[in-house]
Amino acid sequence: MFNYPDISEPIFRLAQEAEDALQPAFQRIEQISEANQYKVLQSFIKNKVSESDFFASSGYGYNELGREKLEQVYADIFHTEDALVRPQITCGTHALYLALSAVLLPGDEILFITGKPYDSLEKSIGITDSPGSLKEHQITWKIAELRNGAEFDFDAIRSQITDRTKVVYIQRSKGYAARASLSSESIGEAIRYVRSIRENLITVVDNCYGEFVDLTEPTDHGADLCVGSLIKNPGGGLAPIGGYIAGRKDLIERCAFRLTAPGLGKEVGGSLGVLKSFYQGLSLAPSVTASALKSASFAAALFERLGFCASPSSREVHHCIVETITLKDPELVNRFCQAIQSASYVDSHVTPVGYDMPGYSDPVIMASGAFISGSSIEVSADGPLRDPYYVFFQGGLTYEHGKYALMKAAESVCSNLSEMPL
Ligand SMILES: *Cc1c(COP(=O)(O)O)cnc(C)c1O
């Protein structure tokens, strides 16, 4: 075993213990990765991806074959009629707002059935007033919370669906909330229930952080649209920007008309040379997601051994790549994030500090020493500086990097703490 010169004996020992205990979990993660790798490769083969598909187009990009083929590859992976995969979709929030604003019309209502959506969407929806919000376009919303932060509340869902409800929205990952992430299967159960209430309800899934974590995607269980960011799982760490929406053909057309203009839709939008990184990133995505999942499991197993509470615990199956550790002390959140930053490939010499971010009521500290700005499929950590002082860890293009960064974090969190079980 490699002996890290800058990791102390006690932390190294706990790390080895943690890793040994995780072998069955790692095996499960590898089996899922293997199946997803096969699925991705088969879709490349079926669509005859060629070197000529990587050429850079500009301007309108009419008839850009590589772009059209990539969208077919995504549609095949998600088992959907169509997909929209573009560098012009700048991030996950943009992809989600695009999907919702394309599908919803004035007077329609959206029902969130996994509690309040991810923070960055509050202005998109109008939960916080903003120009251009769905609210400004006379689109209203309702929220059904998860029961015990972990299960769909079917009675609450039924009672909140009205004649005006058009979209039922499901967020697969916990994001940065104190709730569980959901399996594709349980999302399928909710979709079937919603359909039994009214056949024509449109189900939209925020799939961020969930791609390739399970054997299936929510679209395999009936979701009408699945939406995500390419600087998370499906970009495999190589896509420099982008988002995707996969789903029903008529809805994808609406999304494309909304992204460009009615009548233009998918026909325009030169890819400016990013296609090769989209394809290659996608080819790596199942394995990269597995590395991130192993890193998250290792975070749980190591910090549990240090006496902290981790969610999911090291004995639970992960349904997204995020690991929550309750540090209970703002100083420990700072130390954790600073140690993760110091073990990054980029900007390791920078010290992150908490700051007031737009949309958050408390200061937030973020460690992100990533090659691609803001990419959280790379090793990263963040935490709002408020009780109970959670830190959220995610990413790891390689497990080895995730493991090392987490040992450094453990080292830093434990320094000067007399009550640690070392
Ligand atoms: C990351 C994320 C988003 C979108 O975030 P961007 O930073 O805009 O890409 C939305 N929902 C969840 C659950 C996420 O993890």
PDB file of N, CA and C and ligand atoms in Angstrom, residues 91-94 96 118 120-121 169 171 173-176 206 208-209 229 231-232 376, ligand 1:
ATOM      1  N   CYS A  91     -25.736  25.851 -18.197  1.00  0.00           N
ATOM      2  CA  CYS A  91     -25.565  25.128 -16.925  1.00  0.00           C
ATOM      3  C   CYS A  91     -26.860  24.393 -16.596  1.00  0.00           C
ATOM      4  N   GLY A  92     -26.874  23.709 -15.475  1.00  0.00           N
ATOM      5  CA  GLY A  92     -28.050  22.941 -15.082  1.00  0.00           C
ATOM      6  C   GLY A  92     -29.277  23.814 -14.848  1.00  0.00           C
ATOM      7  N   THR A  93     -29.088  24.916 -14.162  1.00  0.00           N
ATOM      8  CA  THR A  93     -30.206  25.822 -13.885  1.00  0.00           C
ATOM      9  C   THR A  93     -30.821  26.296 -15.201  1.00  0.00           C
ATOM     10  N   HIS A  94     -29.965  26.641 -16.154  1.00  0.00           N
ATOM     11  CA  HIS A  94     -30.434  27.091 -17.458  1.00  0.00           C
ATOM     12  C   HIS A  94     -31.233  25.985 -18.146  1.00  0.00           C
ATOM     13  N   LEU A  96     -32.862  23.538 -16.795  1.00  0.00           N
ATOM     14  CA  LEU A  96     -34.130  23.321 -16.088  1.00  0.00           C
ATOM     15  C   LEU A  96     -35.117  24.450 -16.383  1.00  0.00           C
ATOM     16  N   TYR A 118     -33.945  22.943  -5.873  1.00  0.00           N
ATOM     17  CA  TYR A 118     -32.570  23.451  -5.731  1.00  0.00           C
ATOM     18  C   TYR A 118     -32.535  24.993  -5.700  1.00  0.00           C
ATOM     19  N   SER A 120     -30.794  27.440  -6.735  1.00  0.00           N
ATOM     20  CA  SER A 120     -30.555  28.312  -7.884  1.00  0.00           C
ATOM     21  C   SER A 120     -31.804  28.481  -8.745  1.00  0.00           C
ATOM     22  N   LEU A 121     -32.846  27.667  -8.488  1.00  0.00           N
ATOM     23  CA  LEU A 121     -34.072  27.774  -9.291  1.00  0.00           C
ATOM     24  C   LEU A 121     -35.107  28.717  -8.703  1.00  0.00           C
ATOM     25  N   TYR A 169     -42.856  17.869 -11.015  1.00  0.00           N
ATOM     26  CA  TYR A 169     -41.399  18.027 -11.056  1.00  0.00           C
ATOM     27  C   TYR A 169     -40.755  17.227  -9.931  1.00  0.00           C
ATOM     28  N   GLN A 171     -36.961  16.189  -8.238  1.00  0.00           N
ATOM     29  CA  GLN A 171     -35.509  16.401  -8.153  1.00  0.00           C
ATOM     30  C   GLN A 171     -34.881  15.128  -7.599  1.00  0.00           C
ATOM     31  N   SER A 173     -31.557  14.248  -7.026  1.00  0.00           N
ATOM     32  CA  SER A 173     -30.498  14.412  -6.020  1.00  0.00           C
ATOM     33  C   SER A 173     -30.972  15.346  -4.912  1.00  0.00           C
ATOM     34  N   LYS A 174     -30.402  15.159  -3.744  1.00  0.00           N
ATOM     35  CA  LYS A 174     -30.733  16.059  -2.638  1.00  0.00           C
ATOM     36  C   LYS A 174     -30.227  17.472  -2.894  1.00  0.00           C
ATOM     37  N   GLY A 175     -29.283  17.598  -3.848  1.00  0.00           N
ATOM     38  CA  GLY A 175     -28.675  18.912  -4.036  1.00  0.00           C
ATOM     39  C   GLY A 175     -27.986  19.286  -2.742  1.00  0.00           C
ATOM     40  N   TYR A 176     -28.340  20.443  -2.202  1.00  0.00           N
ATOM     41  CA  TYR A 176     -27.720  20.850  -0.936  1.00  0.00           C
ATOM     42  C   TYR A 176     -28.777  20.979   0.152  1.00  0.00           C
ATOM     43  N   ASP A 206     -35.293  16.693 -12.569  1.00  0.00           N
ATOM     44  CA  ASP A 206     -33.963  17.293 -12.427  1.00  0.00           C
ATOM     45  C   ASP A 206     -33.023  16.130 -12.126  1.00  0.00           C
ATOM     46  N   CYS A 208     -29.683  16.152 -12.265  1.00  0.00           N
ATOM     47  CA  CYS A 208     -28.325  16.585 -11.904  1.00  0.00           C
ATOM     48  C   CYS A 208     -27.738  15.687 -10.817  1.00  0.00           C
ATOM     49  N   TYR A 209     -26.513  15.265 -10.995  1.00  0.00           N
ATOM     50  CA  TYR A 209     -25.763  14.408 -10.068  1.00  0.00           C
ATOM     51  C   TYR A 209     -26.242  12.965 -10.054  1.00  0.00           C
ATOM     52  N   SER A 229     -26.799  18.797 -16.260  1.00  0.00           N
ATOM     53  CA  SER A 229     -25.664  19.658 -16.596  1.00  0.00           C
ATOM     54  C   SER A 229     -24.502  18.825 -17.116  1.00  0.00           C
ATOM     55  N   ILE A 231     -21.397  19.796 -16.895  1.00  0.00           N
ATOM     56  CA  ILE A 231     -20.210  19.901 -16.036  1.00  0.00           C
ATOM     57  C   ILE A 231     -20.426  19.118 -14.730  1.00  0.00           C
ATOM     58  N   LYS A 232     -21.365  18.192 -14.819  1.00  0.00           N
ATOM     59  CA  LYS A 232     -21.513  17.169 -13.775  1.00  0.00           C
ATOM     60  C   LYS A 232     -21.345  15.799 -14.454  1.00  0.00           C
ATOM     61  N   SER A 376     -18.490  20.397 -10.620  1.00  0.00           N
ATOM     62  CA  SER A 376     -18.577  19.665  -9.363  1.00  0.00           C
ATOM     63  C   SER A 376     -18.572  18.157  -9.592  1.00  0.00           C
TER      64      SER A 376
HETATM   65  C1  LIG B   1     -26.151  21.416  -9.816  1.00  0.00           C
HETATM   66  C2  LIG B   1     -27.609  21.244  -9.698  1.00  0.00           C
HETATM   67  C3  LIG B   1     -28.507  22.036 -10.421  1.00  0.00           C
HETATM   68  C4  LIG B   1     -28.100  23.102 -11.384  1.00  0.00           C
HETATM   69  O1  LIG B   1     -27.007  23.755 -11.060  1.00  0.00           O
HETATM   70  P1  LIG B   1     -26.024  24.571 -12.024  1.00  0.00           P
HETATM   71  O2  LIG B   1     -25.006  25.015 -11.045  1.00  0.00           O
HETATM   72  O3  LIG B   1     -26.816  25.665 -12.595  1.00  0.00           O
HETATM   73  O4  LIG B   1     -25.492  23.656 -13.052  1.00  0.00           O
HETATM   74  C5  LIG B   1     -29.841  21.788 -10.240  1.00  0.00           C
HETATM   75  N1  LIG B   1     -30.279  20.818  -9.423  1.00  0.00           N
HETATM   76  C6  LIG B   1     -29.440  20.034  -8.725  1.00  0.00           C
HETATM   77  C7  LIG B   1     -29.987  18.967  -7.836  1.00  0.00           C
HETATM   78  C8  LIG B   1     -28.071  20.217  -8.840  1.00  0.00           C
HETATM   79  O5  LIG B   1     -27.238  19.419  -8.162  1.00  0.00           O
END
